[in-house]
Coordinates of C-alpha atoms and ligand atoms in Angstrom, one line a residue:
M1 CA -71.9 57.7 -113.9
N2 CA -73.4 54.3 -113.7
S3 CA -73.1 52.4 -110.4
E4 CA -70.7 49.9 -112.0
S5 CA -68.1 52.6 -112.7
V6 CA -68.5 54.0 -109.2
Q7 CA -67.5 50.6 -107.8
A8 CA -64.7 50.1 -110.2
E9 CA -61.0 50.8 -109.4
L10 CA -60.4 54.0 -111.3
A11 CA -57.3 55.4 -109.5
E12 CA -54.4 53.8 -111.3
P13 CA -56.1 50.4 -111.5
Y14 CA -53.2 48.6 -113.2
L15 CA -50.9 49.5 -110.3
A16 CA -53.4 48.2 -107.8
G17 CA -53.2 44.9 -109.6
V18 CA -49.4 44.9 -109.5
L19 CA -49.5 45.6 -105.8
S20 CA -51.9 42.8 -105.2
S21 CA -49.8 40.3 -107.2
A22 CA -46.8 41.1 -105.1
G23 CA -48.7 40.9 -101.8
L24 CA -48.2 44.7 -101.3
D25 CA -51.9 45.7 -101.5
A26 CA -52.1 47.0 -97.9
E27 CA -54.0 50.2 -97.1
Y28 CA -52.7 52.3 -94.3
V29 CA -55.0 54.3 -92.0
R30 CA -52.7 56.0 -89.6
A31 CA -49.0 56.8 -89.3
E32 CA -46.6 58.1 -86.7
G33 CA -42.8 57.9 -86.3
N34 CA -41.6 54.8 -88.2
T35 CA -44.9 53.1 -88.0
L36 CA -47.8 52.8 -90.4
Y37 CA -51.0 51.1 -89.3
R38 CA -53.3 49.0 -91.4
R39 CA -56.5 47.4 -90.5
G40 CA -56.7 43.7 -89.8
P41 CA -59.7 41.5 -90.7
D42 CA -61.5 42.3 -87.5
E43 CA -60.8 46.1 -87.9
Q44 CA -58.0 46.1 -85.3
E45 CA -54.9 48.2 -86.2
I46 CA -51.8 46.3 -87.3
P47 CA -48.6 48.3 -86.9
V48 CA -46.1 48.0 -89.7
I49 CA -42.5 49.3 -89.4
D50 CA -41.8 51.6 -92.3
F51 CA -38.3 51.3 -93.8
A52 CA -39.4 52.9 -97.1
G53 CA -39.9 56.2 -95.4
G54 CA -42.0 57.8 -98.1
Y55 CA -39.1 57.0 -100.6
G56 CA -36.8 59.0 -98.3
S57 CA -39.2 61.9 -97.5
L58 CA -39.6 61.2 -93.8
L59 CA -36.3 61.9 -92.0
F60 CA -38.3 63.1 -89.0
G61 CA -40.9 60.3 -89.3
H62 CA -44.6 60.2 -90.1
N63 CA -46.6 63.1 -88.6
N64 CA -43.7 64.3 -86.5
P65 CA -45.4 66.2 -83.6
E66 CA -43.3 69.4 -83.9
I67 CA -44.0 69.6 -87.6
V68 CA -47.7 68.8 -87.2
D69 CA -47.8 71.6 -84.5
C70 CA -46.2 74.0 -87.0
A71 CA -48.7 73.1 -89.7
R72 CA -51.6 73.4 -87.3
R73 CA -50.4 76.8 -86.1
L74 CA -50.2 78.0 -89.7
L75 CA -53.7 77.0 -90.4
D76 CA -55.0 78.4 -87.1
D77 CA -53.3 81.7 -87.9
R78 CA -55.0 81.7 -91.3
V79 CA -51.7 82.3 -93.0
P80 CA -52.1 83.3 -96.6
V81 CA -51.3 80.0 -98.4
H82 CA -51.7 81.5 -101.8
A83 CA -50.7 85.1 -102.4
Q84 CA -48.7 84.7 -105.5
F85 CA -46.8 87.6 -107.0
S86 CA -46.4 89.4 -103.7
L87 CA -43.5 89.8 -101.3
H88 CA -42.7 86.7 -99.3
S89 CA -40.4 87.2 -96.4
G90 CA -40.8 83.5 -95.3
A91 CA -39.5 82.2 -98.6
N92 CA -36.6 84.7 -98.3
E93 CA -35.9 83.5 -94.8
L94 CA -35.9 79.9 -96.1
A95 CA -33.5 80.8 -98.9
R96 CA -31.2 82.5 -96.4
S97 CA -31.3 79.5 -94.1
L98 CA -30.4 77.2 -97.0
N99 CA -27.5 79.5 -97.9
R100 CA -26.2 79.6 -94.3
I101 CA -26.1 75.8 -94.1
V102 CA -24.7 75.3 -97.6
H103 CA -22.1 77.9 -97.1
R104 CA -21.0 76.3 -93.9
E105 CA -20.7 72.9 -95.5
L106 CA -18.9 74.2 -98.6
G107 CA -16.8 76.8 -96.9
T108 CA -17.9 79.5 -99.4
T109 CA -19.7 82.8 -99.2
E110 CA -21.0 83.1 -102.8
P111 CA -24.8 83.5 -102.6
Y112 CA -27.1 80.8 -104.0
F113 CA -30.4 82.1 -105.3
A114 CA -33.5 80.0 -104.6
I115 CA -36.4 79.0 -106.9
F116 CA -39.1 76.9 -105.3
A117 CA -41.1 74.0 -106.7
N118 CA -43.6 71.3 -105.7
S119 CA -41.7 68.1 -106.3
G120 CA -38.2 66.8 -106.9
A121 CA -38.7 66.5 -110.7
E122 CA -40.0 70.0 -110.9
A123 CA -37.0 71.3 -109.0
V124 CA -34.7 69.4 -111.4
E125 CA -36.6 70.8 -114.4
A126 CA -36.2 74.4 -112.9
A127 CA -32.4 73.7 -112.8
M128 CA -32.5 72.4 -116.4
K129 CA -34.3 75.5 -117.6
C130 CA -32.1 77.8 -115.7
A131 CA -29.0 76.2 -117.1
E132 CA -30.4 76.2 -120.6
L133 CA -31.3 79.9 -120.3
D134 CA -27.7 80.6 -119.4
R135 CA -26.4 78.5 -122.3
V136 CA -28.8 80.1 -124.8
L137 CA -27.9 83.6 -123.7
K138 CA -24.2 82.7 -124.1
V139 CA -24.8 81.3 -127.5
K140 CA -26.8 84.4 -128.5
A141 CA -24.0 86.7 -127.4
V142 CA -21.6 84.8 -129.7
A143 CA -24.1 84.9 -132.6
D144 CA -24.6 88.6 -132.1
E145 CA -20.9 89.2 -132.2
I146 CA -20.6 87.2 -135.4
A147 CA -23.4 89.2 -137.0
A148 CA -21.6 92.4 -136.1
N149 CA -18.2 91.1 -137.3
I150 CA -19.8 90.1 -140.7
E151 CA -21.3 93.6 -141.1
H152 CA -17.9 95.1 -140.3
A153 CA -16.1 92.9 -142.8
R154 CA -18.8 93.5 -145.4
S155 CA -18.1 97.2 -145.2
A156 CA -14.4 96.7 -145.4
V157 CA -14.7 94.6 -148.5
H158 CA -17.2 97.0 -150.1
D159 CA -14.9 99.9 -149.5
G160 CA -12.0 98.0 -151.0
L161 CA -10.1 97.8 -147.7
A162 CA -10.2 94.0 -147.5
E163 CA -10.4 91.0 -149.8
V164 CA -11.8 87.6 -149.1
A165 CA -9.1 85.0 -148.2
D166 CA -8.6 82.4 -150.9
D167 CA -9.1 79.5 -148.5
A168 CA -12.5 81.0 -147.4
W169 CA -13.5 81.4 -151.0
A170 CA -12.4 77.8 -151.8
R171 CA -14.5 76.6 -148.9
F172 CA -17.7 78.3 -149.8
G173 CA -17.5 79.6 -153.3
H174 CA -19.5 77.7 -155.9
A175 CA -20.9 80.0 -158.5
P176 CA -18.6 82.3 -160.5
A177 CA -17.9 85.5 -158.5
N178 CA -16.5 88.4 -160.3
T179 CA -16.2 90.9 -157.5
Q180 CA -15.0 90.8 -153.9
D181 CA -18.5 91.7 -152.9
D182 CA -19.8 88.6 -154.6
R183 CA -17.2 86.5 -153.0
F184 CA -18.0 87.9 -149.6
D185 CA -21.7 87.2 -150.1
A186 CA -21.0 83.6 -151.1
V187 CA -18.8 83.1 -148.0
T188 CA -21.4 84.6 -145.7
H189 CA -24.1 82.5 -147.2
G190 CA -22.0 79.4 -146.4
I191 CA -21.4 80.7 -142.9
A192 CA -25.1 81.4 -142.4
A193 CA -26.0 77.9 -143.5
H194 CA -23.4 76.3 -141.2
N195 CA -24.4 78.4 -138.3
A196 CA -28.1 77.8 -138.7
G197 CA -27.4 74.1 -138.6
Q198 CA -25.4 74.5 -135.4
L199 CA -27.9 76.8 -133.7
A200 CA -30.8 74.4 -134.4
R201 CA -29.1 71.6 -132.5
P202 CA -30.7 70.8 -129.2
P203 CA -28.6 71.0 -126.1
V204 CA -27.4 67.9 -124.3
F205 CA -27.1 67.0 -120.7
L206 CA -24.5 64.8 -119.1
A207 CA -25.4 62.3 -116.4
L208 CA -24.3 59.0 -114.9
E209 CA -25.5 55.5 -115.7
G210 CA -27.8 54.4 -112.9
G211 CA -28.8 58.0 -112.1
F212 CA -32.4 59.0 -111.4
H213 CA -33.6 62.6 -111.5
G214 CA -37.4 62.4 -111.9
K215 CA -40.1 61.3 -114.3
L216 CA -41.5 64.5 -115.8
V217 CA -41.0 65.2 -119.5
G218 CA -37.5 66.8 -119.1
S219 CA -36.2 65.1 -116.0
V220 CA -37.0 61.6 -117.2
Q221 CA -34.6 62.1 -120.0
L222 CA -31.8 62.5 -117.4
S223 CA -32.9 59.4 -115.6
H224 CA -30.9 56.4 -116.9
N225 CA -33.5 53.7 -116.7
E226 CA -34.4 53.1 -120.4
D227 CA -37.9 51.8 -119.7
Y228 CA -38.9 55.1 -118.1
R229 CA -37.0 57.2 -120.6
S230 CA -37.2 55.8 -124.1
P231 CA -41.0 56.0 -124.8
F232 CA -40.8 59.8 -124.2
A233 CA -37.4 60.5 -125.8
A234 CA -39.0 62.6 -128.5
L235 CA -40.4 65.1 -126.0
A236 CA -37.3 66.7 -124.6
A237 CA -33.6 67.2 -124.8
S238 CA -31.6 64.1 -124.2
A239 CA -28.7 63.2 -121.9
R240 CA -25.4 61.4 -122.7
F241 CA -24.7 58.9 -119.9
V242 CA -21.3 57.7 -118.8
P243 CA -20.7 54.8 -116.4
R244 CA -20.8 55.9 -112.8
D245 CA -17.3 54.6 -112.1
R246 CA -15.8 56.1 -115.4
P247 CA -16.5 59.8 -115.0
E248 CA -13.3 60.6 -116.9
M249 CA -15.4 59.6 -120.0
L250 CA -17.3 62.8 -119.6
K251 CA -14.6 64.8 -121.3
Q252 CA -14.6 62.7 -124.5
T253 CA -18.4 62.6 -124.4
A254 CA -18.6 66.4 -124.2
D255 CA -16.0 66.7 -127.0
Q256 CA -18.2 64.7 -129.2
E257 CA -21.0 67.2 -128.6
R258 CA -18.8 70.3 -129.5
G259 CA -20.7 73.1 -131.1
V260 CA -18.8 75.5 -133.5
L261 CA -20.1 78.6 -135.2
L262 CA -18.2 80.3 -138.0
D263 CA -17.1 83.9 -137.7
V264 CA -15.1 86.3 -139.8
V265 CA -12.1 88.4 -138.9
V266 CA -10.4 91.2 -140.9
H267 CA -6.7 91.3 -140.5
G268 CA -4.1 92.9 -142.7
G269 CA -6.7 93.6 -145.4
V270 CA -7.8 89.9 -145.6
V271 CA -11.2 88.5 -144.5
R272 CA -10.7 85.1 -142.9
V273 CA -13.2 82.5 -141.6
V274 CA -12.6 81.4 -138.0
E275 CA -14.3 79.0 -135.6
R276 CA -16.0 80.1 -132.4
E277 CA -16.9 77.4 -129.9
I278 CA -20.4 77.5 -128.4
P279 CA -21.6 75.6 -125.3
M280 CA -23.8 72.6 -126.3
V281 CA -23.7 70.8 -123.0
C282 CA -26.2 72.3 -120.7
A283 CA -25.4 70.8 -117.4
M284 CA -24.1 67.7 -115.6
L285 CA -26.5 66.0 -113.2
V286 CA -25.2 63.9 -110.3
E287 CA -26.6 62.3 -107.2
P288 CA -24.0 62.0 -104.4
I289 CA -25.6 58.6 -103.6
Q290 CA -27.7 57.1 -106.4
G291 CA -31.0 56.1 -104.8
E292 CA -33.3 54.6 -107.4
G293 CA -30.3 53.1 -109.2
G294 CA -29.6 50.8 -106.2
I295 CA -27.9 52.9 -103.5
H296 CA -24.5 53.5 -105.0
E297 CA -22.2 56.0 -103.4
L298 CA -20.2 58.3 -105.6
S299 CA -16.6 58.0 -104.4
R300 CA -14.5 61.1 -103.5
A301 CA -12.1 60.3 -106.3
D302 CA -14.9 60.1 -108.9
A303 CA -16.5 63.3 -107.5
E304 CA -13.1 65.0 -108.1
V305 CA -12.9 63.9 -111.7
I306 CA -16.5 65.1 -112.3
Q307 CA -15.5 68.5 -110.8
Q308 CA -12.4 68.8 -112.9
V309 CA -13.9 67.8 -116.2
C310 CA -16.9 70.1 -115.7
A311 CA -14.6 73.0 -114.8
A312 CA -12.5 72.3 -117.9
I313 CA -15.5 72.4 -120.2
D314 CA -17.3 75.1 -118.2
C315 CA -20.3 72.8 -117.6
P316 CA -22.4 73.6 -114.5
I317 CA -22.9 70.7 -112.1
V318 CA -26.4 70.1 -110.7
V319 CA -26.1 68.2 -107.5
D320 CA -29.3 66.2 -106.9
E321 CA -29.7 66.0 -103.1
I322 CA -33.4 65.2 -103.4
Q323 CA -33.0 61.7 -101.8
A324 CA -29.6 61.7 -100.1
G325 CA -29.6 65.3 -98.8
L326 CA -31.2 67.1 -95.9
G327 CA -29.3 65.3 -93.2
R328 CA -30.0 61.7 -94.2
T329 CA -26.4 60.7 -94.5
G330 CA -25.1 62.7 -91.6
A331 CA -24.6 66.1 -93.3
F332 CA -27.0 68.5 -94.9
L333 CA -25.4 67.9 -98.3
A334 CA -24.4 64.3 -98.9
S335 CA -22.2 65.8 -101.6
S336 CA -20.2 67.8 -99.1
Q337 CA -19.0 64.6 -97.5
I338 CA -17.2 63.6 -100.8
G339 CA -16.0 67.1 -101.6
L340 CA -18.4 67.6 -104.5
R341 CA -19.4 71.2 -105.1
G342 CA -22.4 72.2 -107.2
D343 CA -23.4 75.2 -109.2
Y344 CA -26.9 74.1 -108.6
Y345 CA -28.5 72.0 -105.8
V346 CA -32.0 70.5 -105.8
F347 CA -33.9 69.5 -102.7
A348 CA -37.3 68.0 -102.1
K349 CA -38.6 64.9 -100.2
S350 CA -37.8 65.6 -96.5
L351 CA -37.8 69.4 -97.1
G352 CA -41.5 69.2 -96.6
G353 CA -41.2 67.5 -93.2
G354 CA -43.5 64.6 -94.3
I355 CA -46.4 67.0 -94.4
A356 CA -45.9 69.6 -97.2
K357 CA -45.1 69.0 -100.8
T358 CA -42.2 71.3 -101.5
A359 CA -38.9 71.5 -103.3
A360 CA -36.1 74.0 -103.9
M361 CA -33.5 74.7 -106.5
L362 CA -30.4 76.7 -105.6
V363 CA -28.2 78.3 -108.2
R364 CA -24.9 79.9 -107.6
E365 CA -24.7 83.7 -108.3
G366 CA -22.0 83.2 -110.9
R367 CA -24.3 81.0 -113.0
Y368 CA -27.6 82.9 -112.3
R369 CA -29.6 84.8 -114.8
R370 CA -32.1 87.0 -113.0
E371 CA -34.4 87.1 -116.1
F372 CA -35.2 83.5 -115.2
E373 CA -37.6 84.7 -112.5
M374 CA -39.8 86.4 -115.2
L375 CA -39.8 83.3 -117.4
H376 CA -40.5 80.5 -114.8
S377 CA -43.2 80.1 -112.3
S378 CA -45.5 77.6 -110.7
T379 CA -48.8 78.4 -109.0
F380 CA -48.3 76.3 -105.9
A381 CA -44.5 76.8 -105.4
K382 CA -43.2 79.1 -102.7
D383 CA -46.6 79.0 -100.9
G384 CA -47.3 80.3 -97.4
F385 CA -47.9 76.9 -95.9
S386 CA -44.9 74.8 -97.2
T387 CA -42.2 77.4 -96.8
P388 CA -42.6 77.8 -93.0
I389 CA -42.7 74.1 -92.7
A390 CA -39.5 73.7 -94.7
L391 CA -38.0 76.4 -92.5
K392 CA -39.1 74.4 -89.4
V393 CA -37.4 71.3 -90.9
L394 CA -34.1 73.2 -91.3
A395 CA -34.4 74.5 -87.7
M396 CA -34.9 70.9 -86.5
L397 CA -31.9 69.7 -88.5
E398 CA -29.7 72.5 -87.1
A399 CA -30.9 72.3 -83.5
E400 CA -28.5 71.4 -80.7
E401 CA -25.5 72.0 -83.0
G402 CA -26.7 69.5 -85.5
K403 CA -27.8 66.7 -83.3
A404 CA -30.0 65.4 -86.1
Y405 CA -27.0 64.9 -88.4
R406 CA -25.2 63.0 -85.7
L407 CA -28.2 60.9 -85.0
A408 CA -28.6 60.0 -88.7
E409 CA -25.0 58.8 -88.7
E410 CA -25.3 56.9 -85.5
R411 CA -28.7 55.2 -86.3
G412 CA -27.5 54.5 -89.8
A413 CA -24.3 52.9 -88.4
A414 CA -26.5 50.6 -86.1
L415 CA -28.7 49.6 -89.0
R416 CA -25.6 49.1 -91.2
R417 CA -24.1 46.7 -88.6
A418 CA -27.2 44.6 -88.7
L419 CA -27.3 44.4 -92.5
D420 CA -23.5 43.7 -92.7
A421 CA -23.9 40.8 -90.2
I422 CA -26.7 39.4 -92.4
Q423 CA -24.5 39.5 -95.4
A424 CA -21.7 37.8 -93.5
D425 CA -24.1 35.0 -92.4
F426 CA -25.7 34.6 -95.8
P427 CA -23.0 35.3 -98.4
D428 CA -24.6 33.1 -101.0
V429 CA -27.8 35.1 -100.8
V430 CA -26.8 38.6 -100.1
K431 CA -24.5 40.1 -102.7
D432 CA -23.8 43.5 -101.1
V433 CA -24.7 46.1 -98.5
R434 CA -24.2 49.7 -99.5
G435 CA -25.0 53.3 -98.6
R436 CA -24.3 55.8 -95.9
G437 CA -26.3 57.0 -92.8
L438 CA -30.0 56.3 -93.1
M439 CA -29.8 55.6 -96.9
L440 CA -28.9 51.9 -97.1
G441 CA -29.4 49.2 -99.6
L442 CA -29.1 45.4 -99.4
E443 CA -28.6 43.6 -102.8
F444 CA -29.7 40.0 -103.2
R445 CA -27.8 37.8 -105.5
D446 CA -29.6 36.7 -108.7
Q447 CA -31.9 33.9 -107.7
S448 CA -32.6 32.5 -111.2
A449 CA -30.6 29.4 -110.2
A450 CA -31.9 29.2 -106.6
A451 CA -32.2 25.8 -104.9
S452 CA -35.9 26.2 -104.6
P453 CA -38.1 25.8 -107.7
A454 CA -40.7 28.2 -106.2
V455 CA -38.0 30.9 -105.8
R456 CA -36.6 30.2 -109.3
E457 CA -40.1 30.6 -110.7
V458 CA -40.6 34.0 -109.1
A459 CA -37.1 35.1 -110.0
A460 CA -37.9 34.4 -113.7
T461 CA -40.7 37.0 -113.6
G462 CA -38.2 39.8 -112.6
F463 CA -40.4 40.7 -109.7
L464 CA -38.6 38.8 -106.9
G465 CA -37.6 42.0 -105.1
Y466 CA -41.2 43.1 -104.9
V467 CA -42.4 39.6 -103.9
L468 CA -39.8 39.5 -101.1
C469 CA -41.2 42.9 -99.9
G470 CA -44.7 41.4 -99.9
Y471 CA -43.3 38.5 -97.8
L472 CA -41.7 40.9 -95.4
L473 CA -45.0 42.8 -95.1
R474 CA -47.3 39.7 -94.7
R475 CA -45.0 37.7 -92.4
H476 CA -43.2 40.4 -90.5
D477 CA -45.1 43.6 -90.7
I478 CA -42.1 45.3 -92.2
R479 CA -42.5 47.7 -95.1
T480 CA -39.8 48.4 -97.7
F481 CA -39.3 48.3 -101.5
P482 CA -36.7 47.6 -104.0
T483 CA -35.0 50.6 -105.5
A484 CA -36.9 51.5 -108.7
S485 CA -34.2 50.8 -111.3
A486 CA -32.3 48.0 -109.5
V487 CA -35.0 45.6 -108.2
H488 CA -32.7 43.2 -106.5
T489 CA -31.7 45.9 -104.0
L490 CA -34.0 46.6 -101.1
R491 CA -33.9 50.2 -99.7
F492 CA -33.8 51.1 -96.0
E493 CA -34.5 54.8 -95.5
P494 CA -36.2 55.0 -92.0
S495 CA -36.4 58.1 -89.9
L496 CA -34.1 59.4 -87.3
L497 CA -36.4 57.9 -84.7
L498 CA -35.3 54.4 -85.6
T499 CA -35.0 52.3 -82.5
D500 CA -32.8 49.3 -81.7
G501 CA -36.0 47.3 -81.4
E502 CA -37.1 48.2 -85.0
I503 CA -33.6 47.2 -86.2
H504 CA -34.0 43.9 -84.4
R505 CA -37.3 43.3 -86.1
L506 CA -35.8 44.0 -89.5
D507 CA -32.9 41.7 -88.7
T508 CA -35.2 38.8 -87.8
A509 CA -37.3 39.4 -90.9
L510 CA -34.4 39.6 -93.3
R511 CA -32.8 36.5 -91.8
D512 CA -36.0 34.7 -92.4
V513 CA -36.0 35.8 -96.1
C514 CA -32.4 34.8 -96.5
G515 CA -33.2 31.4 -95.0
V516 CA -36.1 30.9 -97.4
L517 CA -34.0 31.9 -100.4
A518 CA -31.3 29.4 -99.4
D519 CA -33.8 26.6 -98.6
P520 CA -34.4 24.1 -101.5
A521 CA -38.1 23.9 -100.3
G522 CA -38.3 27.7 -99.7
T523 CA -41.3 29.6 -100.9
V524 CA -41.9 33.4 -100.8
A525 CA -45.4 33.5 -102.2
Ligands
PLP1 C1 -32.4 61.7 -106.6 C2 -33.8 62.0 -107.0 N1 -34.1 63.0 -107.9 C3 -35.3 63.3 -108.3 C4 -36.4 62.6 -107.8 C5 -37.8 63.0 -108.3 O1 -38.5 63.5 -107.2 P1 -40.1 63.5 -107.3 O2 -40.6 62.1 -107.2 O3 -40.5 64.3 -106.1 O4 -40.5 64.2 -108.6 C6 -36.2 61.5 -107.0 C7 -37.3 60.7 -106.5 O5 -37.2 59.6 -106.1 C8 -34.9 61.2 -106.6 O6 -34.6 60.2 -105.7

């Protein structure tokens, strides 16, 4: 390697340029609680209050001492981090603990089996694969029955016990056929061609507009943002999206995807062709609160419609709790607060306590196919370091009769009050404040007609949200970002440790931003 390339920026260099143009090119050297530290020009540490919270991964804050101690003990004890394909009582204890909490919140006792993963998208893809395996095996069972029915009918025709119905012959018969055997062959060729076409169709997923479920090859197709999705559309099964406030459209959408195989029945000496429905919709993906789509809560009424439609079409629901779940909104499952019940749950982010990279997918016994465990694996999933840390996270959430959940609600309400007051004071600048618990968003109005030419100019680039975050960082030492697919909405997902002082700092900073946006001479550069 020549010395020039050693000096060059090689780790996602384009991104580094984007960060720099938005004024977000800070490097952090230390972190604790809600604070990240960066170095100033004379090497002193500058504390920055972190409202981005690792995109919602830091419910217990950066380097939480209890979690750090747990990690340290594991390393000191030389736990086997990687002992794949062996028994793992820690993972089992984690799965049992997840079940205890989920059962309590859902009021059920049906077991949920756990598959572990390394990231949110990987857990989503495990759910996609598990749901597809279930669908494929159901389709195969129908196809096998059809094959057996055809053989049974063939014998009946051959033995002179049955004749091909005229309408079946009219549908498929082309060449002259002298015998009933010939007619039967023509009909079964037609059936085979139709069924092959149906069986070759890819499955489809259902999802809501604005939803985000990851950026890997499969999960990105379930994420609504077209920029992320469309370049890779050829790589995986696709989703049909319905507006998040029109979930009743799911029924009509699923009907359009209906899959039908043709079968034969022998009745009263006549062979008839009948239709057999096969599942084409693999699963419905839903976030109880859309995170990257701009912090939009799913209403209880819409959740009920989703539940009813999915039950009617026998479509499993995958509840994506990756960002909203694990206590952030005041309950372990944000979906339990709106009465939504999943066949699958996916968790990641805060499950690793801000230290480990871990994720889990739960699937209800009634939907589970045990064969999945022999078909799916991941080298680093279910390892001996991350599972005890995740177990520690659950213990911390559940401690003192769920003090953490109450704290999320209470701290979230305090933050919400501050954001609501800003909206009330700057109604021409702030369009909306949304969310629940410690998952809040503040949406700015479109600034393309702002009083200030400088603000208008930045708004025209589409990067205003990021530039405002750069301003918050430079002027106020506050860190946050826009949500990825709704860039006029700033996200606030701090830890449970959020203090009134930190809320006050944010309040001052956001009021300054609102003042700048409203000022004809305002500039955010
Ligand atoms: C709701 C939701 N699902 C899935 C993901 C993907 O998780 P990861 O980035 O760990 O792959 C995210 C990440 O932001 C998310 O918010």
